[in-house]
XYZ file of C-alpha atoms in Angstrom:
523
model
C -21.357 22.903 -17.940
C -22.733 20.080 -15.892
C -20.878 19.474 -12.998
C -21.910 17.061 -10.072
C -20.084 18.395 -7.134
C -18.229 21.529 -6.771
C -15.454 22.115 -4.643
C -14.684 25.900 -4.402
C -11.941 27.235 -3.031
C -11.947 24.708 0.191
C -10.056 25.518 3.517
C -9.554 23.099 6.055
C -7.405 23.913 9.020
C -6.270 21.778 12.015
C -5.520 24.081 14.827
C -2.723 26.378 13.376
C -2.030 23.359 10.648
C -3.603 24.412 7.316
C -4.232 20.966 5.587
C -6.440 22.175 2.857
C -6.128 26.188 1.098
C -8.281 27.254 -1.666
C -8.402 24.042 -3.438
C -11.063 23.726 -6.244
C -12.228 20.280 -7.884
C -15.327 20.189 -9.842
C -16.326 16.582 -10.728
C -18.768 16.057 -14.332
C -21.513 13.738 -14.285
C -20.197 10.266 -15.748
C -16.295 11.348 -15.108
C -13.400 8.998 -13.454
C -12.160 12.369 -11.962
C -8.097 12.071 -9.925
C -7.095 13.806 -7.633
C -3.666 13.455 -7.270
C -0.877 14.646 -4.628
C 2.044 13.343 -2.418
C 1.476 11.313 0.373
C 0.093 13.833 3.341
C -0.452 16.456 0.812
C -3.709 16.316 1.603
C -6.160 14.800 -0.550
C -7.835 12.150 1.994
C -8.687 15.614 4.095
C -10.663 17.032 1.136
C -12.182 14.165 0.528
C -13.283 13.832 3.899
C -14.373 16.931 4.107
C -16.732 16.077 0.659
C -17.795 12.861 2.895
C -19.177 14.980 5.896
C -16.385 13.434 8.151
C -14.582 16.793 8.384
C -16.709 20.541 8.254
C -14.154 22.956 6.150
C -13.303 26.997 7.486
C -13.859 27.735 3.910
C -15.158 27.843 0.835
C -18.282 26.257 -0.717
C -19.448 22.498 -1.817
C -22.113 22.333 -4.341
C -23.690 19.135 -5.109
C -25.823 18.754 -8.793
C -25.381 22.591 -8.807
C -26.820 23.542 -4.864
C -24.933 25.315 -2.562
C -24.906 22.628 0.112
C -23.713 22.004 4.039
C -22.140 18.684 4.362
C -22.524 18.160 8.190
C -21.865 14.313 8.267
C -21.776 11.222 6.732
C -25.108 10.705 6.353
C -25.919 13.781 4.540
C -23.402 12.833 2.462
C -24.918 9.152 1.917
C -28.201 10.769 1.191
C -26.964 13.800 -1.980
C -25.944 10.321 -3.181
C -22.152 10.852 -1.826
C -20.598 7.046 -0.847
C -16.369 6.717 0.047
C -14.441 3.609 -0.430
C -12.326 4.068 2.611
C -8.101 3.155 2.058
C -8.657 1.659 5.540
C -11.678 -0.812 5.070
C -14.401 -0.241 7.725
C -15.725 -3.930 8.267
C -15.947 -6.066 11.006
C -14.224 -8.997 10.172
C -16.438 -12.144 11.920
C -19.787 -10.345 10.394
C -20.752 -11.274 6.792
C -20.621 -9.225 3.781
C -24.280 -8.733 4.042
C -24.110 -7.983 7.643
C -21.496 -5.488 6.825
C -23.357 -3.819 4.309
C -26.566 -3.069 5.859
C -24.724 -2.392 9.206
C -26.658 0.840 10.019
C -29.237 1.070 7.899
C -30.818 -2.479 7.933
C -33.678 -3.799 6.680
C -36.595 -4.760 8.850
C -39.722 -7.319 8.620
C -42.311 -7.274 11.679
C -39.823 -5.452 14.219
C -36.845 -7.967 12.260
C -34.116 -7.492 10.437
C -34.919 -9.180 7.298
C -31.348 -10.620 6.157
C -32.891 -12.361 3.034
C -33.590 -9.918 1.395
C -30.896 -7.819 2.125
C -28.695 -10.390 0.569
C -31.040 -11.292 -2.362
C -30.363 -7.511 -3.169
C -26.594 -7.346 -2.652
C -26.634 -10.302 -4.864
C -28.293 -8.437 -7.554
C -25.915 -5.487 -7.456
C -23.007 -7.065 -7.051
C -24.565 -9.193 -10.565
C -25.048 -5.625 -12.080
C -21.803 -4.383 -11.732
C -19.897 -7.416 -11.983
C -18.576 -7.565 -8.586
C -19.017 -11.226 -7.983
C -19.244 -10.766 -3.952
C -21.348 -13.910 -2.201
C -23.577 -12.207 0.273
C -23.071 -14.932 3.104
C -19.103 -15.188 3.055
C -17.533 -13.884 6.270
C -15.141 -11.141 5.850
C -12.304 -12.879 7.915
C -12.308 -15.067 4.738
C -12.008 -13.536 1.563
C -9.438 -11.624 -0.089
C -8.390 -7.725 0.580
C -9.960 -7.322 -3.472
C -12.901 -8.964 -2.226
C -13.159 -6.747 1.045
C -12.694 -3.987 -1.079
C -15.394 -5.077 -3.641
C -17.923 -5.405 -0.474
C -16.833 -1.336 0.588
C -18.087 -0.765 -3.283
C -21.196 -2.720 -2.625
C -21.698 -0.728 0.685
C -21.991 2.556 -0.693
C -23.947 1.187 -4.194
C -26.981 -0.549 -1.783
C -26.833 3.272 -0.212
C -27.602 4.596 -3.676
C -24.269 6.129 -4.296
C -24.333 7.731 -7.577
C -20.922 9.701 -6.736
C -18.323 7.406 -5.608
C -15.047 8.587 -3.713
C -12.249 6.182 -4.129
C -9.193 6.627 -1.493
C -6.125 4.538 -2.673
C -8.306 1.798 -4.298
C -4.992 -0.155 -5.245
C -2.911 0.394 -2.649
C -3.238 -3.413 -1.343
C -4.467 -4.971 -4.526
C -2.035 -7.089 -6.756
C -2.186 -6.628 -10.442
C -4.388 -8.750 -11.369
C -6.838 -7.633 -8.563
C -5.728 -4.022 -9.872
C -7.013 -4.819 -13.259
C -10.443 -5.931 -12.067
C -10.891 -3.208 -9.943
C -10.437 -0.991 -13.458
C -12.902 -2.507 -15.261
C -15.497 -2.293 -12.086
C -15.070 1.521 -12.511
C -15.474 1.637 -16.133
C -18.967 -0.268 -15.218
C -19.726 2.170 -13.019
C -19.190 4.918 -15.261
C -20.964 2.938 -18.351
C -24.385 2.854 -15.653
C -24.176 6.731 -15.014
C -22.671 7.023 -11.913
C -19.072 9.547 -11.544
C -16.301 9.022 -9.485
C -13.126 10.060 -7.405
C -10.502 8.568 -7.225
C -7.219 9.645 -5.002
C -4.089 7.912 -6.123
C -0.201 8.639 -6.715
C -0.193 5.762 -9.143
C 0.585 8.093 -12.436
C 0.632 4.726 -14.850
C -3.134 4.029 -13.092
C -4.337 8.076 -14.067
C -3.084 7.273 -17.220
C -4.802 4.432 -17.871
C -8.371 5.298 -15.629
C -8.779 9.046 -15.538
C -10.442 11.560 -18.069
C -9.152 14.795 -15.886
C -6.775 15.055 -12.852
C -6.996 17.466 -10.145
C -2.947 17.972 -8.401
C -2.760 19.626 -5.275
C 0.863 20.233 -3.488
C 1.378 20.494 0.155
C -2.351 21.634 0.610
C -2.549 24.061 -2.313
C -4.461 23.674 -5.355
C -2.259 23.713 -8.289
C -4.638 23.122 -10.863
C -6.833 20.340 -13.228
C -5.669 18.765 -16.558
C -6.890 16.832 -18.882
C -5.145 13.136 -18.632
C -4.754 12.855 -22.643
C -3.179 16.211 -22.502
C -0.374 15.425 -20.475
C 2.703 12.516 -19.556
C 3.075 11.146 -16.171
C 6.511 13.319 -16.254
C 4.341 16.501 -16.440
C 1.765 15.195 -13.146
C 5.184 14.165 -11.177
C 6.644 17.024 -11.449
C 3.176 19.338 -10.753
C 2.749 16.864 -7.532
C 6.297 17.148 -6.194
C 7.228 20.517 -7.543
C 10.534 19.223 -8.917
C 11.568 16.471 -11.735
C 11.728 12.921 -10.080
C 13.689 10.534 -11.668
C 11.502 7.132 -12.591
C 14.544 4.734 -13.178
C 16.998 4.571 -10.464
C 20.588 5.455 -11.039
C 23.178 3.013 -9.630
C 26.498 1.279 -10.326
C 26.798 -2.563 -10.625
C 26.935 -4.237 -7.151
C 30.124 -5.982 -5.733
C 28.571 -8.848 -3.477
C 30.929 -10.514 -1.098
C 29.906 -12.646 1.920
C 26.209 -14.781 2.401
C 24.727 -12.369 4.948
C 21.243 -14.824 5.014
C 20.954 -18.228 4.311
C 17.790 -19.843 4.284
C 17.883 -23.694 3.904
C 14.372 -25.879 2.966
C 12.794 -23.738 5.106
C 9.095 -25.054 5.488
C 6.781 -22.483 6.944
C 2.552 -23.121 7.655
C -0.022 -20.349 8.096
C -2.389 -20.125 10.765
C -4.649 -22.965 9.480
C -1.507 -25.218 9.490
C -1.237 -25.553 6.187
C 2.821 -25.584 4.780
C 2.973 -21.939 2.658
C 6.231 -21.890 2.378
C 7.558 -25.389 0.640
C 11.594 -25.926 0.737
C 12.550 -22.942 0.170
C 16.227 -21.880 -0.309
C 17.357 -18.509 -0.615
C 20.766 -16.562 0.219
C 21.260 -12.757 0.413
C 25.124 -11.409 0.082
C 27.030 -8.184 1.367
C 26.902 -5.625 -1.513
C 23.398 -6.858 -2.824
C 19.770 -6.206 -3.450
C 17.567 -9.573 -4.018
C 14.261 -8.600 -5.017
C 11.818 -11.400 -4.455
C 9.090 -11.261 -7.216
C 5.831 -13.279 -6.809
C 1.532 -12.596 -6.598
C 0.720 -12.507 -3.373
C -0.356 -15.182 -1.408
C 2.645 -17.402 -2.664
C 4.020 -17.668 0.681
C 6.314 -13.579 0.867
C 4.235 -13.434 4.180
C 5.364 -16.534 6.160
C 8.788 -16.217 4.725
C 9.416 -12.828 6.266
C 7.671 -13.746 9.542
C 9.774 -17.192 9.829
C 13.094 -14.994 9.016
C 12.270 -12.076 11.778
C 10.934 -14.634 14.521
C 7.241 -12.980 14.070
C 6.231 -17.242 12.680
C 7.335 -20.274 14.119
C 9.880 -22.530 11.439
C 8.207 -26.111 11.146
C 11.453 -27.174 9.681
C 14.679 -26.184 8.204
C 17.029 -23.227 8.675
C 17.804 -19.827 8.419
C 21.265 -18.294 9.433
C 22.473 -14.658 9.755
C 25.934 -13.986 9.369
C 26.614 -17.957 9.946
C 24.381 -17.775 13.129
C 21.469 -20.115 13.447
C 18.368 -18.030 14.538
C 15.746 -20.357 13.404
C 13.068 -20.060 16.035
C 14.693 -16.834 17.983
C 12.706 -13.903 19.510
C 12.402 -11.180 17.254
C 14.869 -9.217 19.744
C 17.580 -11.580 19.492
C 17.375 -11.788 16.050
C 17.356 -8.254 15.355
C 20.750 -7.506 17.628
C 22.018 -10.233 15.519
C 21.700 -7.684 12.964
C 18.467 -7.561 11.170
C 16.197 -4.544 10.282
C 12.707 -4.846 8.924
C 10.300 -2.601 7.064
C 6.906 -4.746 7.288
C 4.744 -4.841 4.927
C 1.953 -4.059 7.447
C 3.212 -0.822 8.806
C 0.420 -0.614 11.543
C 0.440 -3.758 12.725
C 3.693 -4.605 13.082
C 5.946 -1.396 12.139
C 4.305 1.349 14.843
C 2.736 2.185 18.103
C 0.280 4.801 16.475
C -1.064 6.292 19.977
C 2.706 6.899 20.124
C 4.568 9.990 19.397
C 6.735 10.019 16.484
C 9.716 10.555 18.964
C 8.743 7.118 20.939
C 8.605 5.213 17.735
C 11.894 6.195 16.603
C 13.116 4.814 19.553
C 11.352 1.319 19.332
C 13.589 -1.031 18.692
C 17.082 0.709 20.724
C 14.734 2.267 23.722
C 16.492 -0.262 26.088
C 19.977 0.688 24.933
C 22.579 3.207 25.893
C 22.856 5.990 24.876
C 18.556 6.236 25.209
C 18.949 4.360 28.788
C 20.645 4.664 31.670
C 19.992 2.239 34.430
C 17.224 1.008 32.953
C 15.980 5.106 32.623
C 15.215 6.245 29.430
C 16.570 9.227 28.486
C 14.158 11.491 26.839
C 16.201 14.152 25.627
C 18.603 11.950 23.502
C 15.426 10.504 22.175
C 14.015 13.238 20.998
C 17.554 14.214 19.284
C 17.213 11.077 17.729
C 13.727 11.461 16.540
C 14.746 14.791 14.722
C 17.830 13.622 13.121
C 15.827 10.630 11.563
C 12.946 13.387 11.071
C 15.146 15.439 9.158
C 17.651 13.211 7.497
C 14.605 11.360 6.231
C 12.295 14.243 4.950
C 9.449 13.239 7.817
C 6.714 15.426 7.200
C 5.481 16.029 11.107
C 4.588 18.729 12.855
C 7.317 17.590 15.559
C 9.040 14.855 17.474
C 5.550 14.763 19.721
C 2.887 14.330 16.832
C 1.192 10.855 17.226
C 2.270 8.902 14.673
C -1.083 8.371 14.025
C -1.459 11.713 12.679
C 0.996 11.451 9.843
C 0.062 9.893 6.257
C 0.797 7.096 4.945
C 3.719 7.905 3.197
C 5.332 9.977 6.869
C 4.792 6.577 8.636
C 6.652 4.520 6.191
C 9.339 6.819 6.008
C 9.400 7.058 9.849
C 10.261 3.028 9.822
C 12.660 3.114 7.047
C 14.981 5.864 9.249
C 14.328 3.985 12.302
C 15.620 0.437 10.569
C 18.599 2.204 8.598
C 20.008 4.435 11.420
C 20.211 0.988 13.344
C 23.076 -0.224 10.322
C 21.572 -3.641 10.813
C 24.175 -5.971 8.383
C 20.403 -7.509 6.973
C 17.915 -5.326 6.209
C 14.387 -6.477 4.705
C 12.230 -4.513 3.141
C 8.932 -5.953 2.398
C 6.068 -3.928 0.507
C 8.092 -0.573 1.052
C 6.551 1.693 -1.583
C 3.115 0.588 -1.002
C 0.681 3.471 -1.113
C 3.383 6.402 -1.839
C 3.988 8.717 -4.303
C 6.659 9.163 -6.829
C 8.598 11.202 -4.615
C 8.821 8.880 -1.638
C 9.553 6.086 -3.892
C 12.256 7.852 -5.573
C 13.661 8.536 -2.151
C 13.370 5.254 -0.641
C 15.125 3.193 -3.805
C 17.594 5.634 -3.209
C 17.717 4.640 0.718
C 17.575 1.098 -0.198
C 20.638 1.314 -2.335
C 22.579 3.654 -0.523
C 22.621 0.318 1.716
C 23.940 -1.958 -0.696
C 26.587 0.731 -1.552
C 27.527 0.774 2.059
C 28.191 -3.224 1.705
C 24.792 -4.067 3.475
C 22.698 -7.181 2.325
C 18.995 -6.117 1.146
C 16.146 -8.465 0.460
C 13.416 -6.562 -0.938
C 9.871 -7.793 -1.150
C 7.458 -6.116 -3.423
C 4.340 -7.128 -5.579
C 5.149 -4.358 -8.086
C 6.805 -5.849 -11.006
C 8.541 -2.442 -12.116
C 10.045 -1.684 -8.719
C 11.794 -5.402 -8.642
C 13.001 -4.851 -11.794
C 14.600 -1.148 -11.123
C 16.075 -1.566 -7.675
C 17.342 -5.676 -7.631
C 20.547 -7.189 -8.450
C 19.243 -10.350 -8.467
C 15.152 -11.536 -8.729
C 14.087 -14.748 -6.677
C 10.188 -15.827 -7.990
C 8.552 -17.543 -5.473
C 5.532 -19.417 -6.349
C 3.471 -21.665 -4.425
C 5.919 -21.645 -1.689
C 8.862 -21.989 -3.565
C 11.558 -20.413 -5.714
C 11.024 -20.853 -9.329
C 13.959 -19.422 -10.511
C 16.546 -16.583 -9.712
C 17.070 -14.248 -12.437
C 18.977 -11.086 -13.371
C 16.910 -7.981 -13.948
C 19.378 -7.580 -17.855
C 18.573 -11.008 -18.914
C 14.965 -10.739 -18.036
C 11.261 -9.030 -18.830
C 7.851 -8.358 -17.234
C 6.470 -11.279 -19.409
C 9.184 -13.972 -18.871
C 8.183 -13.042 -14.532
C 4.646 -12.905 -15.192
C 5.460 -17.031 -16.072
C 7.423 -17.961 -13.831
C 5.000 -16.048 -11.165
C 2.208 -18.267 -12.765
C 4.025 -21.038 -12.115
C 5.681 -22.304 -15.632
C 9.141 -23.006 -15.998
C 11.724 -21.607 -18.134
C 11.719 -24.721 -20.355
C 8.021 -24.517 -20.945
C 8.714 -21.054 -22.402
C 10.175 -19.516 -25.988
C 10.850 -16.128 -27.648
C 8.841 -15.087 -30.482
C 10.037 -11.669 -31.471
C 10.149 -9.755 -28.682
C 7.615 -11.999 -26.742
C 8.280 -14.462 -24.422
C 5.501 -16.938 -24.455
C 4.242 -21.008 -23.734
C 5.491 -23.106 -26.093
C 2.637 -24.859 -27.793
C 0.753 -27.479 -25.235
C 2.101 -25.314 -22.476
C -1.251 -22.891 -22.048
C -2.509 -24.656 -18.646
C -4.152 -22.360 -16.786
C -1.781 -22.383 -13.437
C -4.142 -21.213 -10.416
């Protein structure tokens, strides 16, 4: 059997903590091999060992049959190994080409030859159907396009083996489909791919084989076509996972959030929320479904006080909170799980304990006469760690050392612990594994069952359908329609999300399609 990469019985330690223990992964030439595990299971650590960012304490790495010591990423690059990181390593104010050649600049008479580099970038882009403008600035292109730049960067350096770390965590459904097509094209051109993910359907759709790791231990490798998502979930988590969230019917009462004719502009002064109306009541979860970029971010930022409101009103428990500062709004009874956990959810260089107290540190019992009581803060942090299953080495560990899923659990624990009347959950399960998703969905439904109002914003249609009691579909800054999950399906929601009205649709058998003459393209 010809393997292009073999990682045999790899062990990686950080002090006394064993991140990888006895893990074996073997990549065949021309295959897409998935690496599956819970948040914090050690997937990224293992791939950082292969890419030369970490040195293993035990085990052996073979590349094309030859035992190799990969001491740093330059050695990995020379062996034809490239890595597309989950958090992109791009310089915002440089162009696509400048980012791709950074550290590997082609010279002509001592000068950097941008023209030659841009030509090569364009050629590679065309060959793999990446469709990237070599002269575009990173800050001006979408997240999906930025990921393509990262892929181009590895290909420009001659990568034959590509590692994708959570490649779909920040992508829309359309961008995910495009990425899968790109991966298949790469395989068709003779490349080999390792994809780190915990999205089970993604694994079933794209991979040939799956290696599972659980809590840093190698569980084994299975052939994708011979397994099921349920089996993979059990192997990954170590117990059966329920994909359908159990819940009793909602019993909504008074309105908690009222939004009236809201208009919000983006950073360039362009209206992104355009006269939007919405209400959320106690005891219900309202899900907002929509394609990314239709005003969701601006809407959340306006409600939470992070962005100015151009016109319209936001009421929280009948109190006008339009234009108030975030702390004032929070104290009125709002909890906020932000869509960007690093930017708005955590201070990464603070400890887990300090992050657990970010919203309450200035209040009793956490502070007395302006002096913080670290014993009380520590106790509260440990309560949250325990209740919300935050896997950490303790409240003194830095937040940046936690896996993405555990960072998310910490934020959710902090917000839910405050018992707010309205909980805004923006992309609460982005980048999380099935076990963590199941846990978070249960917590959101618990809040609802305790008579709280929950506003859920998600790009995952199955999540919106599964968790919401009502679904408000947003398109171009307005609510197109509000539907009940029991009375709609993904086809109807997809058409509403593309800007079509129910009047333009017709049911044909089990399908919802556009009426004849309504097949216009909606951007």
